[in-house]
XYZ file of C-alpha atoms in Angstrom:
73
model
C 5.915 23.948 2.364
C 8.289 21.808 4.422
C 5.504 19.297 5.131
C 4.795 19.028 1.421
C 8.468 18.478 0.590
C 8.858 15.805 3.252
C 5.703 14.020 2.136
C 6.683 14.358 -1.537
C 10.126 12.925 -0.933
C 8.697 10.098 1.156
C 6.122 9.199 -1.511
C 8.700 9.348 -4.295
C 11.065 7.130 -2.321
C 8.319 4.562 -1.711
C 7.213 4.753 -5.341
C 10.726 4.104 -6.595
C 11.396 1.303 -4.113
C 8.124 -0.349 -5.208
C 9.275 -0.243 -8.841
C 6.516 2.166 -9.819
C 6.358 5.571 -11.486
C 4.353 8.675 -10.650
C 1.879 7.628 -13.355
C 1.003 4.560 -11.246
C -2.180 4.499 -9.189
C -2.505 4.557 -5.441
C -3.909 1.035 -5.691
C -0.674 -0.184 -7.304
C 1.355 1.576 -4.626
C -0.764 0.155 -1.804
C -0.525 -3.342 -3.266
C 3.284 -3.202 -3.284
C 3.889 -1.575 0.081
C 4.055 -3.219 3.464
C 1.066 -2.533 5.713
C 3.269 -0.284 7.877
C 4.420 1.810 4.918
C 0.867 2.152 3.573
C -0.348 3.173 7.020
C 2.281 5.925 7.061
C 1.114 7.116 3.628
C -2.473 7.250 4.891
C -1.391 9.263 7.925
C 0.407 11.815 5.749
C -2.352 12.023 3.151
C -5.434 12.949 5.115
C -7.564 14.248 2.247
C -10.471 11.939 1.590
C -10.994 12.791 -2.088
C -8.310 10.349 -3.268
C -9.214 6.855 -4.393
C -7.485 3.765 -5.753
C -7.472 5.171 -9.290
C -5.790 8.454 -8.321
C -2.279 8.559 -9.734
C 0.668 9.341 -7.538
C 1.301 12.421 -9.697
C -2.274 13.671 -9.132
C -1.834 13.127 -5.410
C 1.446 15.060 -5.341
C -0.064 17.942 -7.321
C -3.056 18.137 -4.972
C -0.824 18.051 -1.917
C 1.356 20.802 -3.330
C -1.592 23.075 -4.078
C -3.091 22.479 -0.629
C 0.232 23.359 1.024
C 0.725 26.541 -0.979
C 0.625 29.794 0.959
C -2.520 31.864 0.416
C -2.316 34.410 -2.376
C -2.565 38.105 -1.591
C -5.665 39.786 -3.023
């Protein structure tokens, strides 16, 4: 869960500094970030099922669910 929180906070910080909201797309975020910042985002977000039209909120929700501990049966 710590990885998720660090990534979440990092993404939210970048989103805010870019003047965007969580409803913005990854394309909008990429277009406003420096190449170094976008590279860092790509390193932290390794799932390949995200595209330019994915919203930042959708990305955060997917990251949170993938970082959740497994449920007991």
